[in-house]
CSV table of C-alpha atoms in Angstrom, one decimal:
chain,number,residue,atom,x,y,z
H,1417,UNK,CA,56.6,48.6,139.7
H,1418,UNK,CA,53.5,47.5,142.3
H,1419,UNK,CA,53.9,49.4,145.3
H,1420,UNK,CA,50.5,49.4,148.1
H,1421,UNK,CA,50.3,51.7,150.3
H,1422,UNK,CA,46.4,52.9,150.3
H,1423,UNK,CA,43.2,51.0,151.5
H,1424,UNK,CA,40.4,49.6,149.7
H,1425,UNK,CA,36.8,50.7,150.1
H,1426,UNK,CA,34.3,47.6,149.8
H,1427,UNK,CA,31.4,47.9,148.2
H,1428,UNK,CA,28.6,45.7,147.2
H,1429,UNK,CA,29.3,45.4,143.2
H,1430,UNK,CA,29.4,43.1,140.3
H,1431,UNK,CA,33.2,42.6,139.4
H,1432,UNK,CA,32.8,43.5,135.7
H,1433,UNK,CA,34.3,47.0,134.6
H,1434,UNK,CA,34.1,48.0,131.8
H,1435,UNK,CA,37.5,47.4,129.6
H,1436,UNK,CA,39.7,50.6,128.6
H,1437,UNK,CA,41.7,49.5,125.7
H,1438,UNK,CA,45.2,49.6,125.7
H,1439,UNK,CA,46.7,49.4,122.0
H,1440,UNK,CA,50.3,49.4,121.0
H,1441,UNK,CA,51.4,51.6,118.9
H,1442,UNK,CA,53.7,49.7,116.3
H,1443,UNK,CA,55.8,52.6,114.1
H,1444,UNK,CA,57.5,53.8,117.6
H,1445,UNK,CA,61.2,55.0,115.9
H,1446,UNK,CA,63.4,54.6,119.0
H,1447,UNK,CA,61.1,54.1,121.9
H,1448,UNK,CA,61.0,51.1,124.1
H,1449,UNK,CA,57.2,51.7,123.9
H,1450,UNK,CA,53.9,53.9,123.1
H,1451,UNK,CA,50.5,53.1,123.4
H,1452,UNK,CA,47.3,55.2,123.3
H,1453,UNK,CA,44.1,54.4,125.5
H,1454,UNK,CA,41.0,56.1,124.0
H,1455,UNK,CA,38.5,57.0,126.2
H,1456,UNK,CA,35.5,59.1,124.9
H,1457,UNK,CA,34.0,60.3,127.7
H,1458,UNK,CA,36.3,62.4,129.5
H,1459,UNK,CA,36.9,66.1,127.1
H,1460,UNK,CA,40.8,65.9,127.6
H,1461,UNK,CA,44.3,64.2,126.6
H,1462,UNK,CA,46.9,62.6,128.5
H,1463,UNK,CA,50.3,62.2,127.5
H,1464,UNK,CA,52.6,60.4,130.3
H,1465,UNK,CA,56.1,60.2,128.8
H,1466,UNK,CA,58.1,57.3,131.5
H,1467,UNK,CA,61.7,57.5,131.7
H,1468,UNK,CA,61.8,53.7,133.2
H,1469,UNK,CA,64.8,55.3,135.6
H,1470,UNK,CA,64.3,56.3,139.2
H,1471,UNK,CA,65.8,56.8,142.2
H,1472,UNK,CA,67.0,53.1,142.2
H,1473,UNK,CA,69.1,53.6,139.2
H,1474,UNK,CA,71.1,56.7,140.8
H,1475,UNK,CA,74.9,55.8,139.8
H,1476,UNK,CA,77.0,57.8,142.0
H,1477,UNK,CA,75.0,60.4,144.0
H,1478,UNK,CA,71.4,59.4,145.7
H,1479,UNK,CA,68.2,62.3,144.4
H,1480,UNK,CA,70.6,62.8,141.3
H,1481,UNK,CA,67.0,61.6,139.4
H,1482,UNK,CA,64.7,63.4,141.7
H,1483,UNK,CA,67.1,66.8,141.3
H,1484,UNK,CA,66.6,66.2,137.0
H,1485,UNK,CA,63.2,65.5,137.3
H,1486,UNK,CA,62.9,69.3,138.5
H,1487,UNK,CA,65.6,70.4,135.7
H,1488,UNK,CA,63.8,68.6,132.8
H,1489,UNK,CA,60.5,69.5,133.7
H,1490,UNK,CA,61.6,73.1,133.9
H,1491,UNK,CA,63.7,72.7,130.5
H,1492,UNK,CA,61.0,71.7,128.7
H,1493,UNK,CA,58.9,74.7,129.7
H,1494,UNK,CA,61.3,76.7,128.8
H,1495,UNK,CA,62.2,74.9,125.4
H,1496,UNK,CA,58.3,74.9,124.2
H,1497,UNK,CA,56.9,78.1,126.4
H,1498,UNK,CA,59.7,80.1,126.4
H,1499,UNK,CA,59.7,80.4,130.4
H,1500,UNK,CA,60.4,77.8,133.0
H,1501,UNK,CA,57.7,77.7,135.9
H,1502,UNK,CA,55.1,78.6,133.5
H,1503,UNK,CA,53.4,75.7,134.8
H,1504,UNK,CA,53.0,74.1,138.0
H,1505,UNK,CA,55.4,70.5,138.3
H,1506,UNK,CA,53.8,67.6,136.5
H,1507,UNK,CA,56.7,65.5,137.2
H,1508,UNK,CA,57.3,62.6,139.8
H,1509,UNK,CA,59.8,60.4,140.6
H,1510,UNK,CA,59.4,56.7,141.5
H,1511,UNK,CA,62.2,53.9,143.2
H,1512,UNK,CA,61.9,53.0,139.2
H,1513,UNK,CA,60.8,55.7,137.2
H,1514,UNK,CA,60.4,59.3,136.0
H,1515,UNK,CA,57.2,60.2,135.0
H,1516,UNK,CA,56.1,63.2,133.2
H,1517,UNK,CA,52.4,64.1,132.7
H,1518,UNK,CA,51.2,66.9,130.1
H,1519,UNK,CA,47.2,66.5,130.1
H,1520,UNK,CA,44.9,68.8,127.9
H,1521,UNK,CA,41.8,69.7,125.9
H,1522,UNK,CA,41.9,67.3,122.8
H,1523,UNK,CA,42.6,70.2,120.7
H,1524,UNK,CA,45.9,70.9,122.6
H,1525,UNK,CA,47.6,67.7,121.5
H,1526,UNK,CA,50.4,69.5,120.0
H,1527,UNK,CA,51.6,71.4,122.6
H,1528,UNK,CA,51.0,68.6,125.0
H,1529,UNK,CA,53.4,66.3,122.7
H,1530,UNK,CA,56.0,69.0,121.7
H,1531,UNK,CA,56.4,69.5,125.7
H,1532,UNK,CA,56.6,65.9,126.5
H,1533,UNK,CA,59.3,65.3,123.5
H,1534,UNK,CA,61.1,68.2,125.0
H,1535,UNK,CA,62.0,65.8,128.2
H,1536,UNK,CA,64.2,64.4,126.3
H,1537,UNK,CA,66.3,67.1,125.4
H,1538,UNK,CA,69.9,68.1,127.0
H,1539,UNK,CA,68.2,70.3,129.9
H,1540,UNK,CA,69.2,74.1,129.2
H,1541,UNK,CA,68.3,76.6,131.9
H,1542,UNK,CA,69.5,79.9,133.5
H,1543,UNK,CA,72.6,79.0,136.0
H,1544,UNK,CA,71.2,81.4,139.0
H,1545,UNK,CA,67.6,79.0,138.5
H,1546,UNK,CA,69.8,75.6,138.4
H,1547,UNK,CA,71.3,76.7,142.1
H,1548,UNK,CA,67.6,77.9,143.2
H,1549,UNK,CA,66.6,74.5,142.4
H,1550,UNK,CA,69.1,72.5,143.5
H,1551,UNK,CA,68.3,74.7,147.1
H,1552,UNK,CA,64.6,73.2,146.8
H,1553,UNK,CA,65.1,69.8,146.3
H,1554,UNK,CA,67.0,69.9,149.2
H,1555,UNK,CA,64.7,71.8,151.2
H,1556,UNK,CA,62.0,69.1,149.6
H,1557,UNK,CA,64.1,66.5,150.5
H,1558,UNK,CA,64.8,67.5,154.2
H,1559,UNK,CA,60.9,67.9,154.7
H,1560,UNK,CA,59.9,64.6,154.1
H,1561,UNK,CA,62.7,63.1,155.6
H,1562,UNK,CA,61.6,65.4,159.3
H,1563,UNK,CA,57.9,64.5,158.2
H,1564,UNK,CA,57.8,61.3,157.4
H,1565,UNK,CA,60.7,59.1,159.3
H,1566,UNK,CA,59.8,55.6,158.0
H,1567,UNK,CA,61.3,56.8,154.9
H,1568,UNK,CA,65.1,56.5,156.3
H,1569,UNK,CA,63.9,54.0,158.8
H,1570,UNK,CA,62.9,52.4,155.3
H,1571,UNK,CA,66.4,52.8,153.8
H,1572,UNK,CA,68.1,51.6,156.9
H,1573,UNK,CA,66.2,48.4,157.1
H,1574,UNK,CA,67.0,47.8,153.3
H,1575,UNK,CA,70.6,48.7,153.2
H,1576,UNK,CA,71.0,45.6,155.6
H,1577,UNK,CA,68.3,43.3,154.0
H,1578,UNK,CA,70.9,44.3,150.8
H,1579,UNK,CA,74.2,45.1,152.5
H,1580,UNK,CA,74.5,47.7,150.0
H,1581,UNK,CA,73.5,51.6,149.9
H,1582,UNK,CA,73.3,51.3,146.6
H,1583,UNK,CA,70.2,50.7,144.3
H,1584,UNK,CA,67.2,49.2,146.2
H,1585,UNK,CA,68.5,51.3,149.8
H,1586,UNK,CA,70.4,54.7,149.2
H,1587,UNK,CA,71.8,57.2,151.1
H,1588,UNK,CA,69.6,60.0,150.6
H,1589,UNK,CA,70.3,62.6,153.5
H,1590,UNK,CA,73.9,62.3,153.4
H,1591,UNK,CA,74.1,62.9,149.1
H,1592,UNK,CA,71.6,65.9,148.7
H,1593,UNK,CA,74.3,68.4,149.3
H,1594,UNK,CA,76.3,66.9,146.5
H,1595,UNK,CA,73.7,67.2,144.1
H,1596,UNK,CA,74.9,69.3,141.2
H,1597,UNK,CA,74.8,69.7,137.4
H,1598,UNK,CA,77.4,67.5,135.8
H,1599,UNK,CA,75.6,64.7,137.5
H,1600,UNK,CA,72.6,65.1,136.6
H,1601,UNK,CA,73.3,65.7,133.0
H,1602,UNK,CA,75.3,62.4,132.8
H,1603,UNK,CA,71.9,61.0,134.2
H,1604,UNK,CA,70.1,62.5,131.9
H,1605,UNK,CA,72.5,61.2,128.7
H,1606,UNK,CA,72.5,57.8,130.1
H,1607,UNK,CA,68.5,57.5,131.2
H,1608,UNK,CA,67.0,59.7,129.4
H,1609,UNK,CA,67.5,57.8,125.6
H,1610,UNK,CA,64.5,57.0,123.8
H,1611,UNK,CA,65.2,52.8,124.2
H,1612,UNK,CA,64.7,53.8,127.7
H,1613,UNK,CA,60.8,55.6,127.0
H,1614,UNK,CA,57.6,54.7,127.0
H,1615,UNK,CA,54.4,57.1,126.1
H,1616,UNK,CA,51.0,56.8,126.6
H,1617,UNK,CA,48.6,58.8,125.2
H,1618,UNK,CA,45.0,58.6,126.9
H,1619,UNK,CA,41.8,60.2,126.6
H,1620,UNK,CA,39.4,61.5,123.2
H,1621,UNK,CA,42.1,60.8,120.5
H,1622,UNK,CA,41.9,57.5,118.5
H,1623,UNK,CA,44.6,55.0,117.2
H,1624,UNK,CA,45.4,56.7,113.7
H,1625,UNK,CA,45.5,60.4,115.4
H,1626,UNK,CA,48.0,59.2,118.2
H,1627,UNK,CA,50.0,57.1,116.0
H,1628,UNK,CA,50.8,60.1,113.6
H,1629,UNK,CA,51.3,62.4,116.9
H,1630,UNK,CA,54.0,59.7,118.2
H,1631,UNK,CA,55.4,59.3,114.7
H,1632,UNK,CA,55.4,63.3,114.4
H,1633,UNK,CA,57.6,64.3,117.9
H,1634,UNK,CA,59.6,60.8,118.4
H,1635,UNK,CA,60.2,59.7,114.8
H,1636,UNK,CA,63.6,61.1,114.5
H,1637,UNK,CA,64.7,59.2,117.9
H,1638,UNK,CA,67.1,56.4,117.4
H,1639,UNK,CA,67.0,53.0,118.4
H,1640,UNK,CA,69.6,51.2,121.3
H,1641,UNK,CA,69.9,49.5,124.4
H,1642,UNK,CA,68.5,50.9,127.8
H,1643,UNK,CA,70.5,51.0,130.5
H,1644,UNK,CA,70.9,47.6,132.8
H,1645,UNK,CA,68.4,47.4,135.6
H,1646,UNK,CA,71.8,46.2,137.9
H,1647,UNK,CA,69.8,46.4,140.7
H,1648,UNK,CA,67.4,43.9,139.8
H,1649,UNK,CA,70.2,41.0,140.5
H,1650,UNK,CA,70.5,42.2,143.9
H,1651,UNK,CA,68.9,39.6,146.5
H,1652,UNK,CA,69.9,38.9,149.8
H,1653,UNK,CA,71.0,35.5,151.5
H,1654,UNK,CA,68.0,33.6,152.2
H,1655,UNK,CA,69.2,32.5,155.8
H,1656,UNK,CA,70.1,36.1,156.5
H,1657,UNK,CA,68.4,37.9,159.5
H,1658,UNK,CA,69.8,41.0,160.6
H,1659,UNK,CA,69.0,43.3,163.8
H,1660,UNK,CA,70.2,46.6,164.6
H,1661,UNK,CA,69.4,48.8,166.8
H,1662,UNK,CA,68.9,52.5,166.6
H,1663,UNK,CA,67.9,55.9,168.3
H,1664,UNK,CA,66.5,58.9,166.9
H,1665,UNK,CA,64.6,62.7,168.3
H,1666,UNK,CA,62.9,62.4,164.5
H,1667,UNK,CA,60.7,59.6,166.3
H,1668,UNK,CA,57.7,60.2,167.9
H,1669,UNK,CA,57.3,56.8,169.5
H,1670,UNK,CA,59.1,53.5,169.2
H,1671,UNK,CA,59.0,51.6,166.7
H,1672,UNK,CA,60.1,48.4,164.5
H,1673,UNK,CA,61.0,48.3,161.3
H,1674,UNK,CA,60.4,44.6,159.6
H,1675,UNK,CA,61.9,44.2,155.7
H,1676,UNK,CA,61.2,41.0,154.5
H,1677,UNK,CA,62.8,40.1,151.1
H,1678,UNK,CA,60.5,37.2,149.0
H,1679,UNK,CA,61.8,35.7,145.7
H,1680,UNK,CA,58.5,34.6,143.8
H,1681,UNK,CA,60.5,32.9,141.0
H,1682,UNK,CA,57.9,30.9,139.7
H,1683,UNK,CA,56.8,33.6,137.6
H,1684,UNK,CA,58.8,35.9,134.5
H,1685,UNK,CA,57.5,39.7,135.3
H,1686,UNK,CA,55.1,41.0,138.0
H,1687,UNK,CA,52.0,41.2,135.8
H,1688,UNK,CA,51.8,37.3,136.2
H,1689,UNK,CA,51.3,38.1,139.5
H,1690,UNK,CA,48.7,41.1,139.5
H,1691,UNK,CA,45.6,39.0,140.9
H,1692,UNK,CA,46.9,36.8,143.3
H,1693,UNK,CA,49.3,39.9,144.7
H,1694,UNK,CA,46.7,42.3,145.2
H,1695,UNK,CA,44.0,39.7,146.9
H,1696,UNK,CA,46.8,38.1,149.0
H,1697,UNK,CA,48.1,41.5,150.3
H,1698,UNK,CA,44.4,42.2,151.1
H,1699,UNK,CA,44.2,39.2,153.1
H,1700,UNK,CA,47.7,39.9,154.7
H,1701,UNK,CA,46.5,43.3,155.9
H,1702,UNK,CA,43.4,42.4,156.9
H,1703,UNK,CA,44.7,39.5,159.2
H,1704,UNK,CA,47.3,41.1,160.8
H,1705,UNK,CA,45.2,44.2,161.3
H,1706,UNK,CA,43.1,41.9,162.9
H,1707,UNK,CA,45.5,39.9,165.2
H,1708,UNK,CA,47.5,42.8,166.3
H,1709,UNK,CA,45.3,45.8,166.5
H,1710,UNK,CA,41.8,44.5,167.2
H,1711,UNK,CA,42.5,41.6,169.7
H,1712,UNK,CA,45.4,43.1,170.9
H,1713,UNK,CA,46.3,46.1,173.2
H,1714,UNK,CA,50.2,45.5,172.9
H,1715,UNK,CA,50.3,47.9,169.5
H,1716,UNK,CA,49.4,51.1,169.0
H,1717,UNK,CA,50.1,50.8,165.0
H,1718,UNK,CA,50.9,48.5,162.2
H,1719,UNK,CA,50.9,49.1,158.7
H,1720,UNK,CA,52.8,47.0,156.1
H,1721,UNK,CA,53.9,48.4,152.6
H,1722,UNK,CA,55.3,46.2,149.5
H,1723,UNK,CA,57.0,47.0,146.5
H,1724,UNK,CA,57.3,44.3,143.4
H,1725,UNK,CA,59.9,44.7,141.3
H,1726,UNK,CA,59.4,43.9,137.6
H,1727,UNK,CA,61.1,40.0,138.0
H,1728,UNK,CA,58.6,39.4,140.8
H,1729,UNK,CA,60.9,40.1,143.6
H,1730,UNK,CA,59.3,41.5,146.3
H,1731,UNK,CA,59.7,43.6,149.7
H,1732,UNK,CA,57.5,43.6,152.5
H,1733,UNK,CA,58.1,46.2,154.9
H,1734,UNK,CA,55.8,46.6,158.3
H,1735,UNK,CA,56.2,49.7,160.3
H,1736,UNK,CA,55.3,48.4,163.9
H,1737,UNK,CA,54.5,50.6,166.7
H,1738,UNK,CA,54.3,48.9,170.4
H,1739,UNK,CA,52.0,50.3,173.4
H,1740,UNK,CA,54.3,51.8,175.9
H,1741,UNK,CA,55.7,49.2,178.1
H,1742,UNK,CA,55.9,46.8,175.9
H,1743,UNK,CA,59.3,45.7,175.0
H,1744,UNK,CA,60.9,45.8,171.6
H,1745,UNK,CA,61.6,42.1,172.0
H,1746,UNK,CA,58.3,41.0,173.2
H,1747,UNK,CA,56.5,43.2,170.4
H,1748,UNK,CA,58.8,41.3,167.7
H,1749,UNK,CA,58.0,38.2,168.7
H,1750,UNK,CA,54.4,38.5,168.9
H,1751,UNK,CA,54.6,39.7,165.4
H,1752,UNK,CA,56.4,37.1,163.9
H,1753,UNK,CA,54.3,34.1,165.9
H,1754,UNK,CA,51.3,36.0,163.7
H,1755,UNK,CA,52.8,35.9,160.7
H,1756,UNK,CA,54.1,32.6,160.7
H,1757,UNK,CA,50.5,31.6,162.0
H,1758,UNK,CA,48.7,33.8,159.4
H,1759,UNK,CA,47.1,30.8,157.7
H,1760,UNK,CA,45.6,29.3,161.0
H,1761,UNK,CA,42.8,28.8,160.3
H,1762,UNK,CA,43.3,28.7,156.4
H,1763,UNK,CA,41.8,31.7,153.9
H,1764,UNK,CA,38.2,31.0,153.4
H,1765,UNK,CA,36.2,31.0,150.0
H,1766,UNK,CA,34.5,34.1,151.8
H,1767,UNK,CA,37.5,36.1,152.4
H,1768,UNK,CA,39.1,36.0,148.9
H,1769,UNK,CA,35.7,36.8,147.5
H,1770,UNK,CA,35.8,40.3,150.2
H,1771,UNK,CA,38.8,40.7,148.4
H,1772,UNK,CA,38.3,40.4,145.1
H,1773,UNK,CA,35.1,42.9,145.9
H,1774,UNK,CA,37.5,45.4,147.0
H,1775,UNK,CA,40.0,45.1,144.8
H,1776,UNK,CA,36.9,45.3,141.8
H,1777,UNK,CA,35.7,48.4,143.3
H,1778,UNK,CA,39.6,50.3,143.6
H,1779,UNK,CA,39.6,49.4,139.4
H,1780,UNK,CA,36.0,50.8,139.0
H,1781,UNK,CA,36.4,53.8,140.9
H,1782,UNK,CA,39.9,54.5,139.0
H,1783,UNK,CA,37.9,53.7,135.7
H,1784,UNK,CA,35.7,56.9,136.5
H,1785,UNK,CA,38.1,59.6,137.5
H,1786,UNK,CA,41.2,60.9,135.8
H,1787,UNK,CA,44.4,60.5,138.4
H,1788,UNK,CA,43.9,57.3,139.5
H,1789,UNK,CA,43.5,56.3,135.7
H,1790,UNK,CA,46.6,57.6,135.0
H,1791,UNK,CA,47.8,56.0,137.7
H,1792,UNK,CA,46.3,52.8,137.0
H,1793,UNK,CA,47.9,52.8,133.9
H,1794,UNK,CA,51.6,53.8,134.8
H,1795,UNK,CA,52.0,51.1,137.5
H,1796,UNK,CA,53.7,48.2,135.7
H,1797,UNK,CA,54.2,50.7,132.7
H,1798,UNK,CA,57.4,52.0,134.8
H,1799,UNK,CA,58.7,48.7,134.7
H,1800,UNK,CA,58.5,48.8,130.4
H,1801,UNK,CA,55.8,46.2,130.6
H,1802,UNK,CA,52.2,46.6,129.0
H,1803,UNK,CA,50.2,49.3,130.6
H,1804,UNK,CA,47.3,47.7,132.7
H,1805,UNK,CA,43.6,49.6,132.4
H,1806,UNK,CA,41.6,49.4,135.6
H,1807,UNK,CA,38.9,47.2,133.6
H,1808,UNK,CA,42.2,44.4,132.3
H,1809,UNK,CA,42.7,44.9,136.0
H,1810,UNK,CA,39.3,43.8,137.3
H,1811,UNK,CA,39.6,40.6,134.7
H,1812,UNK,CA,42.9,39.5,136.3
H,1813,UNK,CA,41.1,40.2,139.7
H,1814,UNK,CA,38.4,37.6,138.8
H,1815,UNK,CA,40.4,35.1,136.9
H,1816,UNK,CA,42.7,35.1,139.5
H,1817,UNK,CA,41.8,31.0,141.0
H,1818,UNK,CA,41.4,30.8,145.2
H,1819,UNK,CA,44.6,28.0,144.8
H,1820,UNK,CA,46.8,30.9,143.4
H,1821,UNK,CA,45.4,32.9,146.4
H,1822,UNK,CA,46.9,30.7,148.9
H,1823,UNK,CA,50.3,29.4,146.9
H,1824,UNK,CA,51.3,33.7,147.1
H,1825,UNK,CA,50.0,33.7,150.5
H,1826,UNK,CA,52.3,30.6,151.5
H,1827,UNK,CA,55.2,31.9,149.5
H,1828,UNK,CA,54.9,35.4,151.7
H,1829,UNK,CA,54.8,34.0,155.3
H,1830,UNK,CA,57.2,31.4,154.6
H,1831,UNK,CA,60.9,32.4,156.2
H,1832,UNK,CA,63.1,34.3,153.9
H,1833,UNK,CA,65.9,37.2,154.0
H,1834,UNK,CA,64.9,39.7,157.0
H,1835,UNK,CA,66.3,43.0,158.6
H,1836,UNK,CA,65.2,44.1,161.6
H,1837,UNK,CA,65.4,47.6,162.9
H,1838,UNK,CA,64.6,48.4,166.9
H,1839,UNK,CA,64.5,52.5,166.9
H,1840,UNK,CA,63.9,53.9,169.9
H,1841,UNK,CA,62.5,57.3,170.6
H,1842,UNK,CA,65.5,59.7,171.9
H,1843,UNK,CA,64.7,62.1,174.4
């Protein structure tokens, strides 16, 4: 899973980073995958155990994998520590993932893998803390919805780019009071099976000491078939362009949602795309950041987020805000002329070499820290492919060839499925 939505710092640096080996992990017993990163300098351990199922993969009942998420975490406190909450939540779900972090002083490697195995067992928890729980996630749930609006104006916009609430678009709101415990057990049988795992263990441990961990906690897990990423086969009619309009006293201001469906099937999974994706959408930004905010007084925001599923797929959804007075229609179709004039005049030699900069400096300040390595590494690892270190990163960055640049760049702007959402501001 690729999913933007930060900004790059530039700074004047040499693109080298140095490389944080990722090595596989070969006698794995059950799991998809395992792989350990040593890194010397930092006095701690990392184990991120990666259910590759997330809130995409929800069968009946939309935050079922956001509600277990809570349950497992807890469960395995209490399984290993005798107590759930004993810890704060080190648990996230993504659109494609669960992830589960237990980090530590080298010399806490046991306990850090006994709580991480633990995830996978049946969750077992007092009955009055499962209905406290299910009361926060929805509580959680109904924040961010009142906080952050573009997330249903998000699911709107893709439940017509799909024509289904199911999968890529769900139906969040209206499914949190059905969350219960059946569910997410039959979740948890289905997703939560070892061919459906991956584990990285990073930090001051070596290949022979992480080996004999994973072999230790997952070496009685069985080997199968994950569950079918269905979703992945969902793509819209390429001719299809869809408007609807809406109103809503969540909104602060107008606003336009644009979702953009692209099928980049000239590659097999998104890593083949890493370089010229993350330049490109640097580019992208830049541009229409340019165009619409900075010679332009008929917006008051734009920001454009984009999520790459492992096949390549891709969505490109722009959150637009007009200047009052300017109509929905008019504010659309200055947009669009933009977009489809992105490449006028074409990308310079200059500007993909800003990017690349940026990009370079994103991997080398990840490389120094601890969170945004971890993140760094549990980007694609979500989808089950090869964990990518910030320095492999950095090397894709400047391999990547100024042609592939503008063939992505091309493939982007170039008409495709689109859903359109006009949601005015209700008094």
């Amino acid at each position: 899973m690729i999913r933007i939505l930060f900004a790059f710092l530039l700074f004047s640096l040499p693109l080298n980073v140095t490389a944080q080996e990722v090595i596989p992990l070969d006698d794995i017993s059950g799991l998809h995958s395992a792989y350990v990163v040593p890194r010397d300098k930092f006095n701690r351990v990392d184990v991120q155990l990666i259910v590759l199922s997330g809130s995409y993969d929800d069968d009946e009942i939309s935050g079922t994998a956001h509600f277990l998420e809570h349950l497992a975490a807890f469960s395995a406190d209490t399984y290993v520590l005798r107590e759930p909450r004993a810890r704060d939540l080190f648990a996230k779900t993504s659109s494609v993932a669960t992830i589960y972090t237990n980090s530590g002083a080298p010399e806490d490697i046991d306990r850090l893998m006994k709580l991480s195995r633990a995830v996978l067992y049946t969750p077992k928890l007092p009955q009055d803390f499962l209905e406290s729980e299910i009361k926060i996630v929805e509580r959680e749930t109904f924040l961010r919805e009142r906080q952050y609006p573009i997330r249903f104006l998000r699911r709107i916009a893709l439940q017509n780019l799909y024509g289904s609430k199911r999968g890529r678009a769900n139906n969040m709101i209206e499914d949190v009071p059905r969350l219960n415990l059946q569910t997410a057990l039959d979740f948890h049988k289905k997703h939560y099976a070892a061919p459906n795992v991956s584990v990285i263990i990073s930090g001051k441990i070596n290949k022979e000491t992480a080996a004999a961990k994973i072999k230790e906690y997952f070496g009685d897990t069985e080997k199968g078939t994950p569950p079918e990423k269905w979703w992945l086969n969902e793509k819209p009619d390429p001719t299809l362009r869809k408007l609807q309009r809406i109103s809503s006293n969540r909104l602060q201001d107008d606003m336009i949602v644009f979702s953009k469906f692209v099928d980049l099937d000239w590659v097999d999974t998104s890593i083949d795309l890493q370089g010229e994706f993350f330049i490109g959408v640097t580019i992208f930004q830049a541009r229409i950041r340019e165009a619409l905010m900075f010679n332009s007084f008929d917006f008051q925001s734009i920001g454009t987020d984009f999520f790459m599923a492992k096949n390549g797929d891709t969505e490109m959804t722009t959150f637009i805000e007009p200047m009052p007075g300017v109509s929905f229609e008019d504010a659309l179709t200055k947009f669009e002329v933009t977009v489809e004039t992105l490449l006028d005049p074409p990308i310079t030699a200059e500007e993909i070499d800003t990017a690349r900069k940026r990009n370079a400096a994103h991997a080398k300040g990840a490389a120094r820290g601890s969170q945004d390595f971890l993140r760094f590494l549990e980007n694609v690892a979500s989808d089950g492919l090869t964990p990518i270190s910030p320095g492999t990163y950095a090397k894709l960055i400047e391999e990547t060839t100024d042609a592939e640049v503008i063939k992505f760049m091309e493939k982007l702007i170039a008409p495709s499925a689109t859903s359109i959402l006009f949601a005015a501001q209700e008094d």
